[in-house]
Coordinates of C-alpha atoms and ligand atoms in Angstrom, one line a residue:
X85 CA 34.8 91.8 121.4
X86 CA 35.4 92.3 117.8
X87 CA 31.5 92.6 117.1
X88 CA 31.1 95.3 119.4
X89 CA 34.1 97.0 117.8
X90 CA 32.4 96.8 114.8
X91 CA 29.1 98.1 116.4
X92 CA 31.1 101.1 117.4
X93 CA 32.7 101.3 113.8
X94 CA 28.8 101.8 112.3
X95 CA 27.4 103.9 115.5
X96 CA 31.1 106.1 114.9
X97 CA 30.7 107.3 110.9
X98 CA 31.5 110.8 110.9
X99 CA 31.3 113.6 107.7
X100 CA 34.3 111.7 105.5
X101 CA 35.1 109.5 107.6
X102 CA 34.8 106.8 110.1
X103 CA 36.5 106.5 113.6
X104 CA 36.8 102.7 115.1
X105 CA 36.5 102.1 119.0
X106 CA 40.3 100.6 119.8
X107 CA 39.0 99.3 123.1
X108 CA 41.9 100.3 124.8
X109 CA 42.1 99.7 128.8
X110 CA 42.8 102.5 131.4
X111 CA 45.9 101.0 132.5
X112 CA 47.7 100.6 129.2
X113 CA 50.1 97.4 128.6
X114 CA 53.9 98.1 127.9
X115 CA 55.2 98.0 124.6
X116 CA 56.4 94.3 125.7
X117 CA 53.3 92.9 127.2
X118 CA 51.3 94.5 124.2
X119 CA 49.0 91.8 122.2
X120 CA 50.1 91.9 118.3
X121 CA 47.6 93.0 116.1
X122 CA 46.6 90.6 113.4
X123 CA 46.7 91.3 109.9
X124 CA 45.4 89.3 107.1
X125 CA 47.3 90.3 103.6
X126 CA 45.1 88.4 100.4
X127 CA 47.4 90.1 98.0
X128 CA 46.4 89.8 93.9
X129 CA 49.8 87.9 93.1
X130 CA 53.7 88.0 92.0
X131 CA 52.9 89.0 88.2
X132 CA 54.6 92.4 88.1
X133 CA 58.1 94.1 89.9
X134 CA 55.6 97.1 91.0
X135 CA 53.2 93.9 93.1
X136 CA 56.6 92.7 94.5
X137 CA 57.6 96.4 95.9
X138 CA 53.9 96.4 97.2
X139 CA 54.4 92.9 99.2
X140 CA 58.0 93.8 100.8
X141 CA 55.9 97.1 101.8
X142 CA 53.8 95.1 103.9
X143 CA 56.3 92.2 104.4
X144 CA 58.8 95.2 106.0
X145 CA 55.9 97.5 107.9
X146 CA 53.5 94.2 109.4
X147 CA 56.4 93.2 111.3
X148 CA 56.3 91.7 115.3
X149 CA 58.5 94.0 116.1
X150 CA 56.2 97.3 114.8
X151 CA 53.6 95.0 117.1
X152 CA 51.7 93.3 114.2
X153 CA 51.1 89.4 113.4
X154 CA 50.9 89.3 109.2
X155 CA 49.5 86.3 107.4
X156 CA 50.0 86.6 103.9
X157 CA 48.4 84.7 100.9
X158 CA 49.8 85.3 97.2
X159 CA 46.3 84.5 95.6
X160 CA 48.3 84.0 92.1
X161 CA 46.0 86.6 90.1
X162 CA 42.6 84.6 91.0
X163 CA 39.5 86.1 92.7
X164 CA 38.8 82.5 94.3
X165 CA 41.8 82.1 96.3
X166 CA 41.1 85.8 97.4
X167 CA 38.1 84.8 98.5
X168 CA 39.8 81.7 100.1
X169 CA 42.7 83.7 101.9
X170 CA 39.3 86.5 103.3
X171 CA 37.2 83.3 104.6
X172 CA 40.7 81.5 106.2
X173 CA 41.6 85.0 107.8
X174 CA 38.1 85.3 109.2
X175 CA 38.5 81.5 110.7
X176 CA 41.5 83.0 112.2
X177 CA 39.7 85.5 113.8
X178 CA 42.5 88.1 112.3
X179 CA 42.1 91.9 113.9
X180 CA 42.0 93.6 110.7
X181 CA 41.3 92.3 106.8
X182 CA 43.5 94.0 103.9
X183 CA 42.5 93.4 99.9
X184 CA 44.1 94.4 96.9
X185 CA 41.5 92.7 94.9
X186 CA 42.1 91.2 91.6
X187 CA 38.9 92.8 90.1
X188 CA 36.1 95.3 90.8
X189 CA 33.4 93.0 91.1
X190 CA 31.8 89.7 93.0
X191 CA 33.1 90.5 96.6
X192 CA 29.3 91.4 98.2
X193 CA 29.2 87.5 100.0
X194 CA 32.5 87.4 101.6
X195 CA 32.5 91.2 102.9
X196 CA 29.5 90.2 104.1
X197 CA 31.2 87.6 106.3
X198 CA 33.4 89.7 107.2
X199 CA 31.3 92.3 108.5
X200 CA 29.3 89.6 110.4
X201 CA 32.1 88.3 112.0
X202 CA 33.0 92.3 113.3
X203 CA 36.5 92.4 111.1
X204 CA 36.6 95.4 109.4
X205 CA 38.3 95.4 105.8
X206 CA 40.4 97.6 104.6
X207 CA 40.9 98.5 100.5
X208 CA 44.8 98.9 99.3
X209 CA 45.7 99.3 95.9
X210 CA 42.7 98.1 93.3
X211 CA 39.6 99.1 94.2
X212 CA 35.9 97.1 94.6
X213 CA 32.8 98.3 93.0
X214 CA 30.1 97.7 95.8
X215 CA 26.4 98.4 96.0
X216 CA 27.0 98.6 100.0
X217 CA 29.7 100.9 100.9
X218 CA 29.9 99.7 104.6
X219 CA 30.8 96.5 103.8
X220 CA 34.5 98.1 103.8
X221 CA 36.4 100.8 105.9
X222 CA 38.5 102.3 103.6
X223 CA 40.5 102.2 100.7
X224 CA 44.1 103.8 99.7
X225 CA 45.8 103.8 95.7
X226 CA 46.2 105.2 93.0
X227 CA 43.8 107.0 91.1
X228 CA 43.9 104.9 87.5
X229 CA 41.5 107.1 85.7
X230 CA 43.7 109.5 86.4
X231 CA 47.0 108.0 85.5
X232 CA 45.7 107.4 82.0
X233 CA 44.2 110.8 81.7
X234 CA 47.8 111.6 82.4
X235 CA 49.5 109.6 79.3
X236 CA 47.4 110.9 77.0
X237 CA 48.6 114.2 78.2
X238 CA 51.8 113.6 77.9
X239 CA 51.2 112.0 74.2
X240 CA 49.8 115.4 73.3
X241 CA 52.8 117.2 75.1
X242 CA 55.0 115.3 72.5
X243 CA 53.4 115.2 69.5
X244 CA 53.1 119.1 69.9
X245 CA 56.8 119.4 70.7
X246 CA 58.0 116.6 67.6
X247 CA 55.8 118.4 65.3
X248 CA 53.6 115.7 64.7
X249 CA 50.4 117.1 65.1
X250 CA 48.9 116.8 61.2
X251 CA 50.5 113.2 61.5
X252 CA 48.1 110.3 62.1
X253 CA 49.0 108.0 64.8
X254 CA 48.4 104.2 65.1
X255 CA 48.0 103.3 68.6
X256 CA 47.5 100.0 70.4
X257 CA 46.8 99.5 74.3
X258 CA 48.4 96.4 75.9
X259 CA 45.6 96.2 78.8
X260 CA 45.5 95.1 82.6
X261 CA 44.2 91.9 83.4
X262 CA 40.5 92.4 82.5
X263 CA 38.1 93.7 85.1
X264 CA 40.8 94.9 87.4
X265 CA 40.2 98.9 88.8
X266 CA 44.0 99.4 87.3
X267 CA 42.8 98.2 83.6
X268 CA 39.1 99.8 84.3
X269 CA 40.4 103.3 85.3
X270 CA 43.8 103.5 83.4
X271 CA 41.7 102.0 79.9
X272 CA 38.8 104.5 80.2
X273 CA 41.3 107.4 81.0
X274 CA 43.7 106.6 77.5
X275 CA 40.2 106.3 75.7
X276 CA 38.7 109.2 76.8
X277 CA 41.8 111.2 75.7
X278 CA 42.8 109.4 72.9
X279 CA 39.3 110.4 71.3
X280 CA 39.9 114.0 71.6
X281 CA 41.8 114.4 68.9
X282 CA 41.0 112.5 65.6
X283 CA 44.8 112.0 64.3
X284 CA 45.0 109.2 67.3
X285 CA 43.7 106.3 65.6
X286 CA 43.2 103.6 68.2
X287 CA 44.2 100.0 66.0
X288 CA 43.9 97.3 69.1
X289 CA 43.2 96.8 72.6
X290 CA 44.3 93.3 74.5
X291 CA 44.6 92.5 77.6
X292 CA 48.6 91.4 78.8
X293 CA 47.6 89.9 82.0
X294 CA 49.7 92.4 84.0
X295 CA 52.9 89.9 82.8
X296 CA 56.0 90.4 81.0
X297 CA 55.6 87.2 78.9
X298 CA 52.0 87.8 77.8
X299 CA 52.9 91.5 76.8
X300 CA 55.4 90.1 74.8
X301 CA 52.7 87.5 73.1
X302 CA 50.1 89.9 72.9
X303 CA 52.9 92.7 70.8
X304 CA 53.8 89.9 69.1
X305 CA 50.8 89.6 68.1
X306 CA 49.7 93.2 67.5
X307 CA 53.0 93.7 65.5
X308 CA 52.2 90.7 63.0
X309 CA 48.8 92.5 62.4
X310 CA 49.3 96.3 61.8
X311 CA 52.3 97.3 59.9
X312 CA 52.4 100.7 60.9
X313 CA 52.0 101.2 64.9
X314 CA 53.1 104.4 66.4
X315 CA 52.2 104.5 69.7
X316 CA 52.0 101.9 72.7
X317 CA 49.9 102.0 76.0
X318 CA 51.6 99.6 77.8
X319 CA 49.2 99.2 81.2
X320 CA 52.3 98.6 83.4
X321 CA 56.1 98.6 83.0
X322 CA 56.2 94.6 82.8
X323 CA 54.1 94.4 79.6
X324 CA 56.2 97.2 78.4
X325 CA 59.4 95.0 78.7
X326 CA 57.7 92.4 76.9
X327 CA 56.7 95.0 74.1
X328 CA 60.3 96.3 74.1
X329 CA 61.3 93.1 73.3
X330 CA 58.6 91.8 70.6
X331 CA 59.3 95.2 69.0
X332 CA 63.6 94.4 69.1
X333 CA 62.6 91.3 67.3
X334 CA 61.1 92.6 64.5
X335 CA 64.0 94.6 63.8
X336 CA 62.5 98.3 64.8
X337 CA 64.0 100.5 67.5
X338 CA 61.3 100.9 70.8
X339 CA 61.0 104.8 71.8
X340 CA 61.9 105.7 68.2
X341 CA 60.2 103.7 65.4
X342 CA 57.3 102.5 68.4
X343 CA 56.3 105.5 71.3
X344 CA 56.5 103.5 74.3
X345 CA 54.1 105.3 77.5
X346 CA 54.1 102.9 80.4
X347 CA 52.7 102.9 84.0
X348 CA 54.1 101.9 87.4
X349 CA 57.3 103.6 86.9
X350 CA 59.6 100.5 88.9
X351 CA 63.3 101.3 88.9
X352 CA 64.0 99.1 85.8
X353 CA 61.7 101.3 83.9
X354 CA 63.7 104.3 84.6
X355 CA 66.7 102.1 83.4
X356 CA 64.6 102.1 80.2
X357 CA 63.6 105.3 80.1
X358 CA 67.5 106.3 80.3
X359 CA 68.5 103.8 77.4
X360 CA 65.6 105.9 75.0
X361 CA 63.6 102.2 75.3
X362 CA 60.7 104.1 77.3
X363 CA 59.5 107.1 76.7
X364 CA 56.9 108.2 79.4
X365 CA 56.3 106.4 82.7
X366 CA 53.2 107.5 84.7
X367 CA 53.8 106.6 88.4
X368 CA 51.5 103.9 90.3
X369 CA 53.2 104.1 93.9
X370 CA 53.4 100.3 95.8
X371 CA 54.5 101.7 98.8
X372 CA 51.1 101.2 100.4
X373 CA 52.2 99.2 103.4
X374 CA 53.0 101.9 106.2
X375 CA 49.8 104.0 104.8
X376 CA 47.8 100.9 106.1
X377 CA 49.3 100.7 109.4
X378 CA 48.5 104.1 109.9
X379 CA 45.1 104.0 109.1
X380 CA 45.0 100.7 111.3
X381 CA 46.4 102.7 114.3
X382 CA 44.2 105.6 113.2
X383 CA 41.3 102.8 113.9
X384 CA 42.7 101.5 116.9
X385 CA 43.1 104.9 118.8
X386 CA 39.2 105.7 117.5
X387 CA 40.1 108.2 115.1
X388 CA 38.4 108.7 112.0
X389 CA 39.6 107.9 108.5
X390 CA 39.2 109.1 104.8
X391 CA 37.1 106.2 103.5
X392 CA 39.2 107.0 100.0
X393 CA 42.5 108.0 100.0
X394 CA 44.2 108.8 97.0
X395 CA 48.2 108.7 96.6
X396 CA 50.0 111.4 95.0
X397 CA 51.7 110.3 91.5
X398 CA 53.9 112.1 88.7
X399 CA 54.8 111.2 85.1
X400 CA 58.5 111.0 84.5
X401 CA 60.3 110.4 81.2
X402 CA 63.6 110.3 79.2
X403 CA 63.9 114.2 79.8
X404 CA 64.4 113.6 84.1
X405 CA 64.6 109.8 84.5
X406 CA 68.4 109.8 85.1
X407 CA 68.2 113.1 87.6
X408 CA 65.1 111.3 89.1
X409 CA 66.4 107.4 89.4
X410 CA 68.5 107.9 92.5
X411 CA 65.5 109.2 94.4
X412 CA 62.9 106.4 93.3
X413 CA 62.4 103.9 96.0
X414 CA 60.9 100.9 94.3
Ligands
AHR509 O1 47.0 97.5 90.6 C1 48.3 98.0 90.3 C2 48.8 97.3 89.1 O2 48.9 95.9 89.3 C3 50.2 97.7 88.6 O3 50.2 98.6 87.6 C4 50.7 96.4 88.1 O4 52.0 96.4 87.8 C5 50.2 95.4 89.0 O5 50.3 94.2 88.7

């Protein structure tokens, strides 16, 4: 069954899209007697609050009662137990494969697999750099170029406003985990804007793993190097709460002696952004659990889909984050 849905899948491409052949029946079940659909999760890991937002979005949308069957693996920030939890959900024989993949590359093997066993995969979050296209259906996230594009902005926004545009500024980058679309884009996007203007003098990039505890090291570590830092890229908000920190401990004030521009924008962020701690947040939304399930019910009636599907973001900071916290949902 499956391999002739996925037959209809390649035969179905359309202009920007693909539709998938749902097989449905003429007589159509009740909602009771309905078969669940089953959906394989191999989610990156538990290293950040934003990744724990994203898996209670799928844990609260793949639900029996919405009519889906979820198996979930936590593939604790390793690209081997991804490809573990993808080659397990294709034993299963699971209806539809979902990957937030820990990096761009290595993936073309176990797509393949996938595709030869007719279960079509679908992208969330990160994305995969592929020299075959088909091998997924789609993908829906952020765009991360764009959200580091975006801090830069909002640096120059500042700098303009403080009067500190014939200042040099020191500026480090706390980085992703290596590898990772969110490091790849968001990195190349600071970059890229940073070297527009020659007062930004870029001291140190490390990566932070995506943690709280190995932003903090890596500060720590930036800190006990360079005297004089101005400004901090920290890739998400939970290296940001480990720079905070690193930075209280050496006696200076974070978002006044230290520039603090974050990504993810989690609740406690705007808590941080409200106590002066933070100073810029670019959003990375988590929510990507009920877009999934409606592409998957897109794919099950035979419609087509985007295969890329960006999510609409804003930067907030101190200026709105009090007026905009009630409103956040993650
Ligand atoms: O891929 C999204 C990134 O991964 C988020 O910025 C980060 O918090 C998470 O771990």
């Amino acid at each position: 069954m499956k391999k002739l849905l996925a037959l209809s899948l390649a035969l179905a491409t359309v202009a920007g899209g693909v539709t998938f052949a749902g097989g449905k029946s003429d007589s159509a079940p009740k909602a009771s007697e309905k078969k669940l659909i089953t959906v394989g999760y191999a989610q990156v890991g538990a290293e950040s609050d934003w990744r724990t937002a994203n898996t209670e979005s799928f844990k609260s949308t793949f639900t029996e009662a919405n009519g889906y069957k979820l198996i979930f693996d936590d593939a604790q920030q390793k690209q081997e137990n991804q490809i573990k939890a993808i080659r397990n959900f294709i034993q299963q024989d699971v209806d539809y494969i979902v990957v937030a993949p820990v990096v761009e590359t290595g993936w073309e093997t176990v797509l393949s697999e996938a595709k030869a066993a007719g279960i079509p995969v679908i992208l969330s979050d990160r994305q995969m750099k592929l020299a075959d296209e088909s091998l997924y259906t789609c993908w829906v996230g952020g765009n991360f170029l764009k959200e580091g594009q975006d801090a830069v902005l909002w640096l120059n926004t500042y700098v303009e406003k403080n009067g500190l545009k014939d200042k040099d500024l020191n500026v480090v980058i706390l980085q992703g985990t290596i590898g990772s679309s969110a490091q790849v884009g968001r990195t190349q996007g600071e970059l890229e804007g940073l070297a527009k203007n020659p007062r930004y003098k870029v001291l140190a990039k490390q990566t932070g793993e995506f943690t709280q505890a190995k932003g903090q090291e890596v500060m720590e570590s930036f800190l006990k190097a360079y005297p004089k830092i101005d400004v901090v890229f920290a890739e998400n908000d939970n290296m940001a709460f480990g720079a905070i920190d690193a930075i209280k401990a050496v006696g200076k004030k974070p978002g006044k002696d230290i520039i603090i521009i974050s990504f993810d924008a989690v609740h406690e962020a705007f808590n941080r952004m409200i106590a002066g701690e933070i100073n810029a947040d670019v959003e990375c939304n988590p929510l990507h659990g009920p877009r999934v399930a409606e592409i998957i019910q897109k794919l099950e009636a035979g419609q087509a889909v985007e295969k890329i599907q960006y999510v609409k973001e804003d930067v907030f900071d101190t200026a709105n984050a009090k007026e905009m916290l009630p409103t956040r949902k993650y």
